[in-house]
Short mmCIF file of N, CA, C and O in Angstrom, two decimals:
data_model
loop_
_atom_site.label_atom_id
_atom_site.label_comp_id
_atom_site.label_asym_id
_atom_site.label_seq_id
_atom_site.Cartn_x
_atom_site.Cartn_y
_atom_site.Cartn_z
N MET A 22 -3.95 -130.11 131.15
CA MET A 22 -5.25 -130.73 131.38
C MET A 22 -5.78 -131.39 130.11
O MET A 22 -6.35 -132.47 130.17
N LYS A 23 -5.57 -130.71 128.96
CA LYS A 23 -6.09 -131.29 127.72
C LYS A 23 -5.40 -132.61 127.39
O LYS A 23 -6.00 -133.48 126.76
N HIS A 24 -4.15 -132.77 127.87
CA HIS A 24 -3.46 -134.05 127.65
C HIS A 24 -4.16 -135.16 128.43
O HIS A 24 -4.33 -136.26 127.91
N ARG A 25 -4.54 -134.90 129.66
CA ARG A 25 -5.21 -135.90 130.48
C ARG A 25 -6.57 -136.26 129.89
O ARG A 25 -6.96 -137.42 129.91
N ILE A 26 -7.27 -135.27 129.39
CA ILE A 26 -8.58 -135.53 128.77
C ILE A 26 -8.40 -136.39 127.52
O ILE A 26 -9.12 -137.36 127.32
N SER A 27 -7.41 -136.06 126.70
CA SER A 27 -7.19 -136.86 125.48
C SER A 27 -6.73 -138.27 125.84
O SER A 27 -7.13 -139.23 125.19
N GLU A 28 -5.91 -138.42 126.89
CA GLU A 28 -5.49 -139.75 127.33
C GLU A 28 -6.70 -140.56 127.78
O GLU A 28 -6.82 -141.75 127.46
N PHE A 29 -7.59 -139.92 128.51
CA PHE A 29 -8.81 -140.60 128.97
C PHE A 29 -9.66 -141.03 127.78
O PHE A 29 -10.13 -142.17 127.72
N VAL A 30 -9.85 -140.14 126.81
CA VAL A 30 -10.69 -140.44 125.65
C VAL A 30 -10.09 -141.59 124.84
O VAL A 30 -10.80 -142.53 124.45
N VAL A 31 -8.78 -141.55 124.61
CA VAL A 31 -8.13 -142.62 123.85
C VAL A 31 -8.24 -143.95 124.61
O VAL A 31 -8.53 -144.99 124.02
N GLY A 32 -8.01 -143.92 125.93
CA GLY A 32 -8.16 -145.13 126.74
C GLY A 32 -9.58 -145.66 126.72
O GLY A 32 -9.80 -146.87 126.65
N LEU A 33 -10.55 -144.76 126.76
CA LEU A 33 -11.95 -145.16 126.71
C LEU A 33 -12.28 -145.82 125.37
O LEU A 33 -12.92 -146.87 125.33
N ILE A 34 -11.80 -145.24 124.29
CA ILE A 34 -12.02 -145.83 122.96
C ILE A 34 -11.37 -147.21 122.87
O ILE A 34 -11.96 -148.16 122.36
N PHE A 35 -10.16 -147.31 123.41
CA PHE A 35 -9.45 -148.59 123.42
C PHE A 35 -10.25 -149.63 124.21
O PHE A 35 -10.45 -150.76 123.76
N GLY A 36 -10.71 -149.25 125.40
CA GLY A 36 -11.49 -150.16 126.24
C GLY A 36 -12.78 -150.60 125.58
O GLY A 36 -13.15 -151.77 125.62
N ILE A 37 -13.48 -149.66 124.94
CA ILE A 37 -14.72 -150.00 124.23
C ILE A 37 -14.42 -150.97 123.09
O ILE A 37 -15.14 -151.94 122.88
N GLY A 38 -13.31 -150.72 122.39
CA GLY A 38 -12.92 -151.64 121.32
C GLY A 38 -12.63 -153.04 121.83
O GLY A 38 -13.00 -154.04 121.20
N LEU A 39 -11.97 -153.13 123.00
CA LEU A 39 -11.71 -154.44 123.60
C LEU A 39 -13.00 -155.16 123.95
O LEU A 39 -13.14 -156.36 123.72
N ILE A 40 -13.94 -154.41 124.51
CA ILE A 40 -15.22 -155.01 124.88
C ILE A 40 -15.98 -155.47 123.65
O ILE A 40 -16.47 -156.60 123.59
N LEU A 41 -16.08 -154.60 122.63
CA LEU A 41 -16.83 -154.94 121.42
C LEU A 41 -16.23 -156.13 120.68
O LEU A 41 -16.95 -156.93 120.09
N SER A 42 -14.90 -156.24 120.70
CA SER A 42 -14.25 -157.34 119.99
C SER A 42 -14.25 -158.63 120.81
O SER A 42 -13.84 -159.68 120.31
N GLY A 43 -14.66 -158.55 122.07
CA GLY A 43 -14.69 -159.74 122.92
C GLY A 43 -13.34 -160.08 123.51
O GLY A 43 -13.17 -161.15 124.11
N MET A 44 -12.37 -159.20 123.40
CA MET A 44 -11.02 -159.51 123.86
C MET A 44 -10.84 -159.38 125.37
O MET A 44 -9.78 -159.66 125.89
N THR A 45 -11.89 -158.99 126.08
CA THR A 45 -11.81 -158.99 127.55
C THR A 45 -12.21 -160.35 128.12
O THR A 45 -12.13 -160.56 129.32
N ASP A 46 -12.59 -161.26 127.26
CA ASP A 46 -12.97 -162.61 127.67
C ASP A 46 -11.75 -163.52 127.60
O ASP A 46 -11.24 -163.79 126.51
N PRO A 47 -11.24 -163.99 128.76
CA PRO A 47 -10.06 -164.86 128.74
C PRO A 47 -10.27 -166.11 127.89
O PRO A 47 -9.32 -166.67 127.37
N GLY A 48 -11.51 -166.54 127.74
CA GLY A 48 -11.81 -167.71 126.91
C GLY A 48 -11.39 -167.50 125.45
O GLY A 48 -11.02 -168.45 124.77
N LYS A 49 -11.46 -166.24 124.98
CA LYS A 49 -11.01 -165.93 123.61
C LYS A 49 -9.52 -166.21 123.46
O LYS A 49 -9.07 -166.78 122.46
N VAL A 50 -8.75 -165.77 124.46
CA VAL A 50 -7.31 -165.97 124.41
C VAL A 50 -6.98 -167.45 124.49
O VAL A 50 -6.17 -167.96 123.71
N ILE A 51 -7.61 -168.14 125.43
CA ILE A 51 -7.36 -169.58 125.58
C ILE A 51 -7.76 -170.31 124.30
O ILE A 51 -7.06 -171.20 123.83
N GLY A 52 -8.89 -169.91 123.71
CA GLY A 52 -9.32 -170.51 122.44
C GLY A 52 -8.33 -170.26 121.32
O GLY A 52 -8.10 -171.13 120.47
N PHE A 53 -7.72 -169.09 121.30
CA PHE A 53 -6.71 -168.78 120.28
C PHE A 53 -5.47 -169.64 120.46
O PHE A 53 -4.85 -170.08 119.48
N LEU A 54 -5.10 -169.90 121.69
CA LEU A 54 -3.90 -170.68 121.97
C LEU A 54 -4.12 -172.19 121.87
O LEU A 54 -3.17 -172.96 121.85
N ASP A 55 -5.37 -172.61 121.78
CA ASP A 55 -5.71 -174.04 121.69
C ASP A 55 -5.65 -174.48 120.23
O ASP A 55 -6.68 -174.70 119.58
N LEU A 56 -4.45 -174.64 119.70
CA LEU A 56 -4.26 -174.93 118.28
C LEU A 56 -4.82 -176.28 117.86
O LEU A 56 -5.24 -176.45 116.72
N PHE A 57 -4.84 -177.24 118.77
CA PHE A 57 -5.26 -178.59 118.39
C PHE A 57 -6.64 -178.94 118.95
O PHE A 57 -7.05 -180.09 118.90
N GLY A 58 -7.34 -177.95 119.46
CA GLY A 58 -8.69 -178.18 119.99
C GLY A 58 -9.68 -177.30 119.24
O GLY A 58 -9.71 -177.28 118.02
N ALA A 59 -10.45 -176.54 119.99
CA ALA A 59 -11.45 -175.64 119.41
C ALA A 59 -10.79 -174.28 119.14
O ALA A 59 -11.06 -173.30 119.83
N TRP A 60 -9.91 -174.25 118.14
CA TRP A 60 -9.14 -173.04 117.86
C TRP A 60 -10.04 -171.90 117.42
O TRP A 60 -10.92 -172.07 116.58
N ASP A 61 -9.82 -170.72 117.99
CA ASP A 61 -10.59 -169.51 117.68
C ASP A 61 -9.64 -168.48 117.08
O ASP A 61 -8.85 -167.86 117.80
N PRO A 62 -9.67 -168.26 115.76
CA PRO A 62 -8.72 -167.35 115.12
C PRO A 62 -9.07 -165.86 115.27
O PRO A 62 -8.32 -165.02 114.78
N SER A 63 -10.13 -165.51 115.97
CA SER A 63 -10.56 -164.11 116.02
C SER A 63 -9.50 -163.20 116.65
O SER A 63 -9.36 -162.05 116.24
N LEU A 64 -8.73 -163.70 117.60
CA LEU A 64 -7.69 -162.88 118.21
C LEU A 64 -6.60 -162.54 117.19
O LEU A 64 -6.06 -161.44 117.21
N ALA A 65 -6.32 -163.45 116.27
CA ALA A 65 -5.33 -163.18 115.22
C ALA A 65 -5.79 -162.02 114.35
O ALA A 65 -4.98 -161.18 113.94
N LEU A 66 -7.07 -161.94 114.08
CA LEU A 66 -7.60 -160.83 113.28
C LEU A 66 -7.48 -159.51 114.02
O LEU A 66 -7.11 -158.48 113.44
N VAL A 67 -7.76 -159.54 115.32
CA VAL A 67 -7.63 -158.32 116.13
C VAL A 67 -6.16 -157.89 116.19
O VAL A 67 -5.83 -156.71 116.02
N MET A 68 -5.27 -158.85 116.43
CA MET A 68 -3.83 -158.52 116.48
C MET A 68 -3.34 -158.02 115.13
O MET A 68 -2.55 -157.08 115.06
N GLY A 69 -3.79 -158.65 114.06
CA GLY A 69 -3.40 -158.19 112.72
C GLY A 69 -3.85 -156.76 112.47
O GLY A 69 -3.10 -155.95 111.92
N GLY A 70 -5.08 -156.45 112.87
CA GLY A 70 -5.57 -155.08 112.72
C GLY A 70 -4.75 -154.10 113.54
O GLY A 70 -4.43 -152.99 113.08
N ALA A 71 -4.37 -154.49 114.76
CA ALA A 71 -3.57 -153.62 115.62
C ALA A 71 -2.18 -153.40 115.02
O ALA A 71 -1.65 -152.28 115.04
N ILE A 72 -1.59 -154.44 114.47
CA ILE A 72 -0.27 -154.32 113.85
C ILE A 72 -0.35 -153.40 112.63
O ILE A 72 0.51 -152.54 112.43
N LEU A 73 -1.39 -153.56 111.84
CA LEU A 73 -1.58 -152.70 110.66
C LEU A 73 -1.70 -151.23 111.06
O LEU A 73 -1.04 -150.36 110.48
N VAL A 74 -2.52 -150.95 112.07
CA VAL A 74 -2.66 -149.58 112.55
C VAL A 74 -1.32 -149.08 113.09
O VAL A 74 -0.90 -147.95 112.82
N GLY A 75 -0.61 -149.94 113.84
CA GLY A 75 0.69 -149.56 114.40
C GLY A 75 1.72 -149.22 113.34
O GLY A 75 2.50 -148.28 113.50
N VAL A 76 1.75 -149.98 112.25
CA VAL A 76 2.71 -149.72 111.18
C VAL A 76 2.51 -148.31 110.62
O VAL A 76 3.46 -147.53 110.48
N PHE A 77 1.27 -147.96 110.34
CA PHE A 77 0.99 -146.62 109.80
C PHE A 77 1.22 -145.54 110.85
O PHE A 77 1.73 -144.46 110.54
N ALA A 78 0.85 -145.83 112.10
CA ALA A 78 1.03 -144.83 113.17
C ALA A 78 2.51 -144.54 113.40
O ALA A 78 2.90 -143.38 113.54
N PHE A 79 3.34 -145.57 113.43
CA PHE A 79 4.78 -145.34 113.63
C PHE A 79 5.41 -144.66 112.42
O PHE A 79 6.30 -143.83 112.57
N ALA A 80 4.95 -145.00 111.22
CA ALA A 80 5.48 -144.32 110.03
C ALA A 80 5.17 -142.83 110.09
O ALA A 80 6.02 -141.99 109.77
N LEU A 81 3.97 -142.48 110.51
CA LEU A 81 3.60 -141.08 110.66
C LEU A 81 4.38 -140.42 111.80
O LEU A 81 4.89 -139.31 111.65
N ALA A 82 4.51 -141.12 112.91
CA ALA A 82 5.21 -140.57 114.08
C ALA A 82 6.68 -140.29 113.78
O ALA A 82 7.23 -139.31 114.28
N LYS A 83 7.31 -141.13 112.97
CA LYS A 83 8.73 -140.93 112.65
C LYS A 83 8.98 -139.64 111.88
O LYS A 83 10.08 -139.10 111.89
N LYS A 84 7.95 -139.12 111.24
CA LYS A 84 8.08 -137.88 110.48
C LYS A 84 7.81 -136.65 111.34
O LYS A 84 7.94 -135.53 110.87
N ARG A 85 7.42 -136.86 112.61
CA ARG A 85 7.04 -135.75 113.48
C ARG A 85 8.03 -135.61 114.64
O ARG A 85 8.73 -136.55 114.99
N THR A 86 8.04 -134.44 115.24
CA THR A 86 8.84 -134.22 116.44
C THR A 86 7.96 -133.95 117.66
O THR A 86 8.44 -133.98 118.78
N THR A 87 6.68 -133.68 117.42
CA THR A 87 5.75 -133.44 118.52
C THR A 87 4.49 -134.27 118.32
O THR A 87 4.18 -134.69 117.21
N THR A 88 3.76 -134.45 119.43
CA THR A 88 2.47 -135.14 119.34
C THR A 88 1.45 -134.19 118.73
O THR A 88 1.72 -133.01 118.53
N PHE A 89 0.27 -134.69 118.48
CA PHE A 89 -0.78 -133.84 117.92
C PHE A 89 -1.20 -132.73 118.88
O PHE A 89 -1.76 -131.73 118.47
N LEU A 90 -0.93 -132.94 120.19
CA LEU A 90 -1.27 -131.92 121.18
C LEU A 90 -0.09 -131.02 121.52
O LEU A 90 -0.19 -130.18 122.40
N GLY A 91 1.04 -131.21 120.85
CA GLY A 91 2.18 -130.31 121.01
C GLY A 91 3.27 -130.76 121.97
O GLY A 91 4.26 -130.06 122.13
N SER A 92 3.12 -131.89 122.62
CA SER A 92 4.17 -132.39 123.52
C SER A 92 5.31 -133.00 122.72
O SER A 92 5.14 -133.35 121.55
N ALA A 93 6.45 -133.15 123.38
CA ALA A 93 7.59 -133.80 122.73
C ALA A 93 7.23 -135.26 122.45
O ALA A 93 6.57 -135.92 123.24
N LEU A 94 7.66 -135.75 121.31
CA LEU A 94 7.36 -137.12 120.89
C LEU A 94 8.57 -138.00 121.22
O LEU A 94 9.68 -137.72 120.77
N HIS A 95 8.35 -139.01 122.03
CA HIS A 95 9.43 -139.93 122.44
C HIS A 95 9.17 -141.30 121.83
O HIS A 95 8.25 -141.99 122.25
N LEU A 96 9.97 -141.69 120.87
CA LEU A 96 9.83 -143.00 120.23
C LEU A 96 10.98 -143.89 120.67
O LEU A 96 12.06 -143.40 121.00
N PRO A 97 10.77 -145.21 120.67
CA PRO A 97 11.88 -146.12 120.99
C PRO A 97 13.01 -145.92 120.00
O PRO A 97 12.78 -145.72 118.80
N ASN A 98 14.24 -145.96 120.50
CA ASN A 98 15.36 -145.76 119.59
C ASN A 98 16.25 -146.99 119.47
O ASN A 98 17.25 -146.96 118.78
N SER A 99 15.89 -148.06 120.15
CA SER A 99 16.69 -149.27 120.09
C SER A 99 15.91 -150.36 119.36
O SER A 99 14.74 -150.59 119.64
N GLY A 100 16.58 -151.03 118.46
CA GLY A 100 15.97 -152.16 117.77
C GLY A 100 16.62 -153.47 118.19
O GLY A 100 16.42 -154.50 117.56
N ASP A 101 17.42 -153.41 119.26
CA ASP A 101 18.16 -154.58 119.72
C ASP A 101 17.23 -155.61 120.34
O ASP A 101 16.33 -155.28 121.11
N ILE A 102 17.49 -156.86 120.01
CA ILE A 102 16.79 -157.97 120.65
C ILE A 102 17.80 -158.59 121.60
O ILE A 102 18.75 -159.25 121.18
N ASP A 103 17.62 -158.31 122.89
CA ASP A 103 18.58 -158.78 123.89
C ASP A 103 17.91 -159.74 124.87
O ASP A 103 16.74 -160.08 124.74
N LYS A 104 18.68 -160.18 125.84
CA LYS A 104 18.19 -161.16 126.81
C LYS A 104 16.99 -160.61 127.61
O LYS A 104 16.03 -161.33 127.86
N ARG A 105 17.04 -159.35 127.98
CA ARG A 105 15.95 -158.76 128.75
C ARG A 105 14.65 -158.73 127.95
O ARG A 105 13.58 -159.02 128.47
N LEU A 106 14.73 -158.40 126.66
CA LEU A 106 13.54 -158.36 125.81
C LEU A 106 12.96 -159.77 125.66
O LEU A 106 11.75 -159.97 125.78
N LEU A 107 13.82 -160.74 125.41
CA LEU A 107 13.36 -162.12 125.25
C LEU A 107 12.75 -162.66 126.54
O LEU A 107 11.69 -163.29 126.51
N LEU A 108 13.40 -162.40 127.67
CA LEU A 108 12.87 -162.88 128.96
C LEU A 108 11.54 -162.19 129.27
O LEU A 108 10.59 -162.85 129.70
N GLY A 109 11.45 -160.90 129.05
CA GLY A 109 10.19 -160.18 129.28
C GLY A 109 9.08 -160.69 128.39
O GLY A 109 7.94 -160.86 128.84
N SER A 110 9.39 -160.96 127.14
CA SER A 110 8.39 -161.50 126.21
C SER A 110 7.92 -162.88 126.65
O SER A 110 6.73 -163.20 126.58
N LEU A 111 8.86 -163.68 127.12
CA LEU A 111 8.52 -165.03 127.60
C LEU A 111 7.61 -164.95 128.83
O LEU A 111 6.59 -165.64 128.89
N ILE A 112 7.95 -164.09 129.78
CA ILE A 112 7.12 -163.95 130.98
C ILE A 112 5.73 -163.44 130.60
O ILE A 112 4.71 -163.93 131.09
N PHE A 113 5.67 -162.45 129.70
CA PHE A 113 4.38 -161.92 129.25
C PHE A 113 3.55 -163.03 128.60
O PHE A 113 2.38 -163.20 128.92
N GLY A 114 4.16 -163.79 127.70
CA GLY A 114 3.44 -164.85 126.99
C GLY A 114 2.94 -165.94 127.90
O GLY A 114 1.81 -166.41 127.76
N VAL A 115 3.75 -166.33 128.87
CA VAL A 115 3.33 -167.37 129.81
C VAL A 115 2.17 -166.87 130.65
O VAL A 115 1.15 -167.57 130.82
N GLY A 116 2.28 -165.65 131.15
CA GLY A 116 1.19 -165.08 131.95
C GLY A 116 -0.08 -164.93 131.14
O GLY A 116 -1.19 -165.22 131.60
N TRP A 117 0.07 -164.51 129.91
CA TRP A 117 -1.08 -164.33 129.00
C TRP A 117 -1.76 -165.67 128.75
O TRP A 117 -2.98 -165.79 128.79
N GLY A 118 -0.96 -166.70 128.49
CA GLY A 118 -1.52 -168.02 128.21
C GLY A 118 -2.16 -168.66 129.43
O GLY A 118 -3.19 -169.31 129.33
N LEU A 119 -1.56 -168.46 130.60
CA LEU A 119 -2.11 -169.06 131.82
C LEU A 119 -3.37 -168.35 132.29
O LEU A 119 -4.34 -169.00 132.71
N ALA A 120 -3.36 -167.03 132.24
CA ALA A 120 -4.48 -166.25 132.78
C ALA A 120 -5.52 -165.89 131.74
O ALA A 120 -6.68 -165.66 132.06
N GLY A 121 -5.10 -165.83 130.48
CA GLY A 121 -6.03 -165.40 129.44
C GLY A 121 -6.19 -163.89 129.38
O GLY A 121 -7.06 -163.38 128.68
N PHE A 122 -5.35 -163.17 130.12
CA PHE A 122 -5.40 -161.71 130.14
C PHE A 122 -4.05 -161.14 129.75
O PHE A 122 -3.01 -161.72 130.03
N CYS A 123 -4.06 -159.99 129.14
CA CYS A 123 -2.89 -159.13 129.07
C CYS A 123 -3.32 -157.80 129.70
O CYS A 123 -4.50 -157.63 130.02
N PRO A 124 -2.40 -156.87 129.93
CA PRO A 124 -2.72 -155.70 130.76
C PRO A 124 -3.98 -154.91 130.36
O PRO A 124 -4.82 -154.64 131.22
N GLY A 125 -4.13 -154.54 129.11
CA GLY A 125 -5.28 -153.72 128.71
C GLY A 125 -6.62 -154.39 128.99
O GLY A 125 -7.46 -153.85 129.71
N PRO A 126 -6.84 -155.58 128.44
CA PRO A 126 -8.10 -156.27 128.71
C PRO A 126 -8.31 -156.58 130.19
O PRO A 126 -9.43 -156.57 130.68
N ALA A 127 -7.22 -156.83 130.94
CA ALA A 127 -7.37 -157.12 132.36
C ALA A 127 -7.91 -155.91 133.11
O ALA A 127 -8.78 -156.03 133.97
N ILE A 128 -7.41 -154.73 132.77
CA ILE A 128 -7.87 -153.51 133.44
C ILE A 128 -9.33 -153.25 133.09
O ILE A 128 -10.14 -152.90 133.95
N VAL A 129 -9.69 -153.45 131.82
CA VAL A 129 -11.09 -153.28 131.42
C VAL A 129 -11.98 -154.28 132.15
O VAL A 129 -13.03 -153.94 132.68
N SER A 130 -11.54 -155.54 132.22
CA SER A 130 -12.31 -156.59 132.90
C SER A 130 -12.41 -156.33 134.39
O SER A 130 -13.44 -156.61 135.01
N MET A 131 -11.34 -155.79 134.98
CA MET A 131 -11.38 -155.45 136.39
C MET A 131 -12.44 -154.37 136.63
O MET A 131 -13.20 -154.44 137.60
N GLY A 132 -12.50 -153.39 135.73
CA GLY A 132 -13.51 -152.35 135.83
C GLY A 132 -14.91 -152.89 135.71
O GLY A 132 -15.87 -152.32 136.25
N ALA A 133 -15.04 -154.02 135.02
CA ALA A 133 -16.35 -154.66 134.87
C ALA A 133 -16.66 -155.59 136.05
O ALA A 133 -17.71 -156.21 136.08
N GLY A 134 -15.72 -155.69 136.99
CA GLY A 134 -15.97 -156.47 138.20
C GLY A 134 -15.61 -157.94 138.13
O GLY A 134 -16.07 -158.71 138.96
N GLN A 135 -14.79 -158.35 137.16
CA GLN A 135 -14.39 -159.76 137.08
C GLN A 135 -13.33 -160.06 138.14
O GLN A 135 -12.23 -159.48 138.09
N PRO A 136 -13.60 -160.96 139.09
CA PRO A 136 -12.64 -161.24 140.17
C PRO A 136 -11.29 -161.75 139.66
O PRO A 136 -10.25 -161.39 140.21
N LYS A 137 -11.29 -162.57 138.61
CA LYS A 137 -10.02 -163.08 138.07
C LYS A 137 -9.15 -161.93 137.56
O LYS A 137 -7.93 -161.96 137.67
N ALA A 138 -9.79 -160.92 136.99
CA ALA A 138 -9.05 -159.77 136.48
C ALA A 138 -8.43 -158.97 137.62
O ALA A 138 -7.31 -158.46 137.50
N VAL A 139 -9.15 -158.87 138.74
CA VAL A 139 -8.61 -158.16 139.90
C VAL A 139 -7.34 -158.86 140.38
O VAL A 139 -6.32 -158.21 140.64
N VAL A 140 -7.39 -160.18 140.48
CA VAL A 140 -6.22 -160.95 140.90
C VAL A 140 -5.07 -160.73 139.90
O VAL A 140 -3.92 -160.51 140.30
N PHE A 141 -5.38 -160.77 138.61
CA PHE A 141 -4.35 -160.59 137.59
C PHE A 141 -3.72 -159.20 137.71
O PHE A 141 -2.49 -159.07 137.67
N VAL A 142 -4.53 -158.17 137.83
CA VAL A 142 -4.00 -156.80 137.90
C VAL A 142 -3.16 -156.62 139.16
O VAL A 142 -2.09 -156.00 139.10
N LEU A 143 -3.60 -157.18 140.28
CA LEU A 143 -2.78 -157.08 141.50
C LEU A 143 -1.44 -157.79 141.32
O LEU A 143 -0.39 -157.27 141.73
N ALA A 144 -1.46 -158.96 140.69
CA ALA A 144 -0.21 -159.69 140.42
C ALA A 144 0.67 -158.90 139.45
O ALA A 144 1.90 -158.84 139.61
N MET A 145 0.04 -158.28 138.46
CA MET A 145 0.79 -157.47 137.49
C MET A 145 1.46 -156.28 138.19
O MET A 145 2.63 -155.99 137.96
N LEU A 146 0.72 -155.61 139.06
CA LEU A 146 1.28 -154.48 139.80
C LEU A 146 2.42 -154.92 140.72
O LEU A 146 3.43 -154.22 140.84
N ALA A 147 2.28 -156.09 141.33
CA ALA A 147 3.36 -156.63 142.16
C ALA A 147 4.60 -156.90 141.30
O ALA A 147 5.73 -156.60 141.71
N GLY A 148 4.39 -157.44 140.12
CA GLY A 148 5.52 -157.68 139.20
C GLY A 148 6.19 -156.40 138.78
O GLY A 148 7.42 -156.32 138.70
N ILE A 149 5.40 -155.37 138.50
CA ILE A 149 5.97 -154.06 138.13
C ILE A 149 6.80 -153.51 139.29
O ILE A 149 7.90 -153.00 139.09
N LEU A 150 6.27 -153.61 140.50
CA LEU A 150 6.99 -153.13 141.67
C LEU A 150 8.30 -153.89 141.87
O LEU A 150 9.35 -153.27 142.11
N LEU A 151 8.25 -155.21 141.75
CA LEU A 151 9.48 -156.01 141.88
C LEU A 151 10.50 -155.63 140.82
O LEU A 151 11.70 -155.53 141.10
N PHE A 152 10.04 -155.40 139.60
CA PHE A 152 10.95 -154.99 138.53
C PHE A 152 11.60 -153.65 138.86
O PHE A 152 12.82 -153.49 138.72
N GLU A 153 10.79 -152.69 139.30
CA GLU A 153 11.32 -151.36 139.63
C GLU A 153 12.35 -151.44 140.76
O GLU A 153 13.40 -150.81 140.69
N LEU A 154 12.04 -152.21 141.80
CA LEU A 154 12.98 -152.37 142.90
C LEU A 154 14.27 -153.03 142.43
O LEU A 154 15.37 -152.63 142.82
N SER A 155 14.14 -154.04 141.58
CA SER A 155 15.31 -154.73 141.03
C SER A 155 16.16 -153.78 140.17
O SER A 155 17.39 -153.79 140.27
N GLU A 156 15.50 -152.97 139.35
CA GLU A 156 16.22 -152.02 138.50
C GLU A 156 16.98 -150.99 139.35
O GLU A 156 18.13 -150.67 139.06
N ARG A 157 16.33 -150.48 140.37
CA ARG A 157 16.99 -149.49 141.24
C ARG A 157 18.18 -150.11 141.94
O ARG A 157 19.24 -149.49 142.06
N ARG A 158 18.04 -151.34 142.40
CA ARG A 158 19.14 -152.03 143.08
C ARG A 158 20.29 -152.26 142.10
O ARG A 158 21.45 -152.03 142.43
N THR A 159 19.96 -152.69 140.90
CA THR A 159 20.99 -152.91 139.88
C THR A 159 21.72 -151.62 139.55
O THR A 159 22.96 -151.61 139.42
N GLN A 160 20.99 -150.51 139.43
CA GLN A 160 21.61 -149.22 139.14
C GLN A 160 22.50 -148.75 140.28
O GLN A 160 23.58 -148.20 140.05
N ARG A 161 22.05 -148.97 141.53
CA ARG A 161 22.87 -148.59 142.70
C ARG A 161 24.16 -149.39 142.72
O ARG A 161 25.24 -148.86 142.96
N LEU A 162 24.07 -150.71 142.48
CA LEU A 162 25.25 -151.55 142.48
C LEU A 162 26.19 -151.20 141.34
O LEU A 162 27.40 -151.24 141.48
N GLY A 163 25.60 -150.83 140.18
CA GLY A 163 26.42 -150.44 139.04
C GLY A 163 27.14 -149.12 139.25
O GLY A 163 28.20 -148.88 138.71
N ALA A 164 26.54 -148.23 140.05
CA ALA A 164 27.15 -146.92 140.32
C ALA A 164 28.34 -147.05 141.26
O ALA A 164 29.19 -146.18 141.31
N ARG A 165 28.40 -148.14 142.03
CA ARG A 165 29.51 -148.32 142.98
C ARG A 165 30.70 -148.75 142.25
O ARG A 165 31.54 -148.96 141.85
#
């Protein structure tokens, strides 16, 4: 139970941070991507801050075997850049640029009642479902 409470608190802090930084506004993302128009560099500062926090968090995590709450710590073990990673990144970037949302801000915006965010989250869930079905089919075919 304490894990679920801590997950909720961390998600709540993340969501509040997104709201305070204005990153739930798709216009911020579109403004960041508009290099030759009214470019808005604020998203770069937010991403830079996130990368900085991530660097220190992963450095600390690599020295540990458990989370702060005592669960097993599972870190990515592959550093390979393959076709699946590149294709996934491309799909993510195109969706982000077209919609102005990525998953975290979209969920926060959906909670705030933004209709565009609801459409985005539903499309995202459909994509996740299609991926899962495709993976299961690929695994079944590979097992034969």
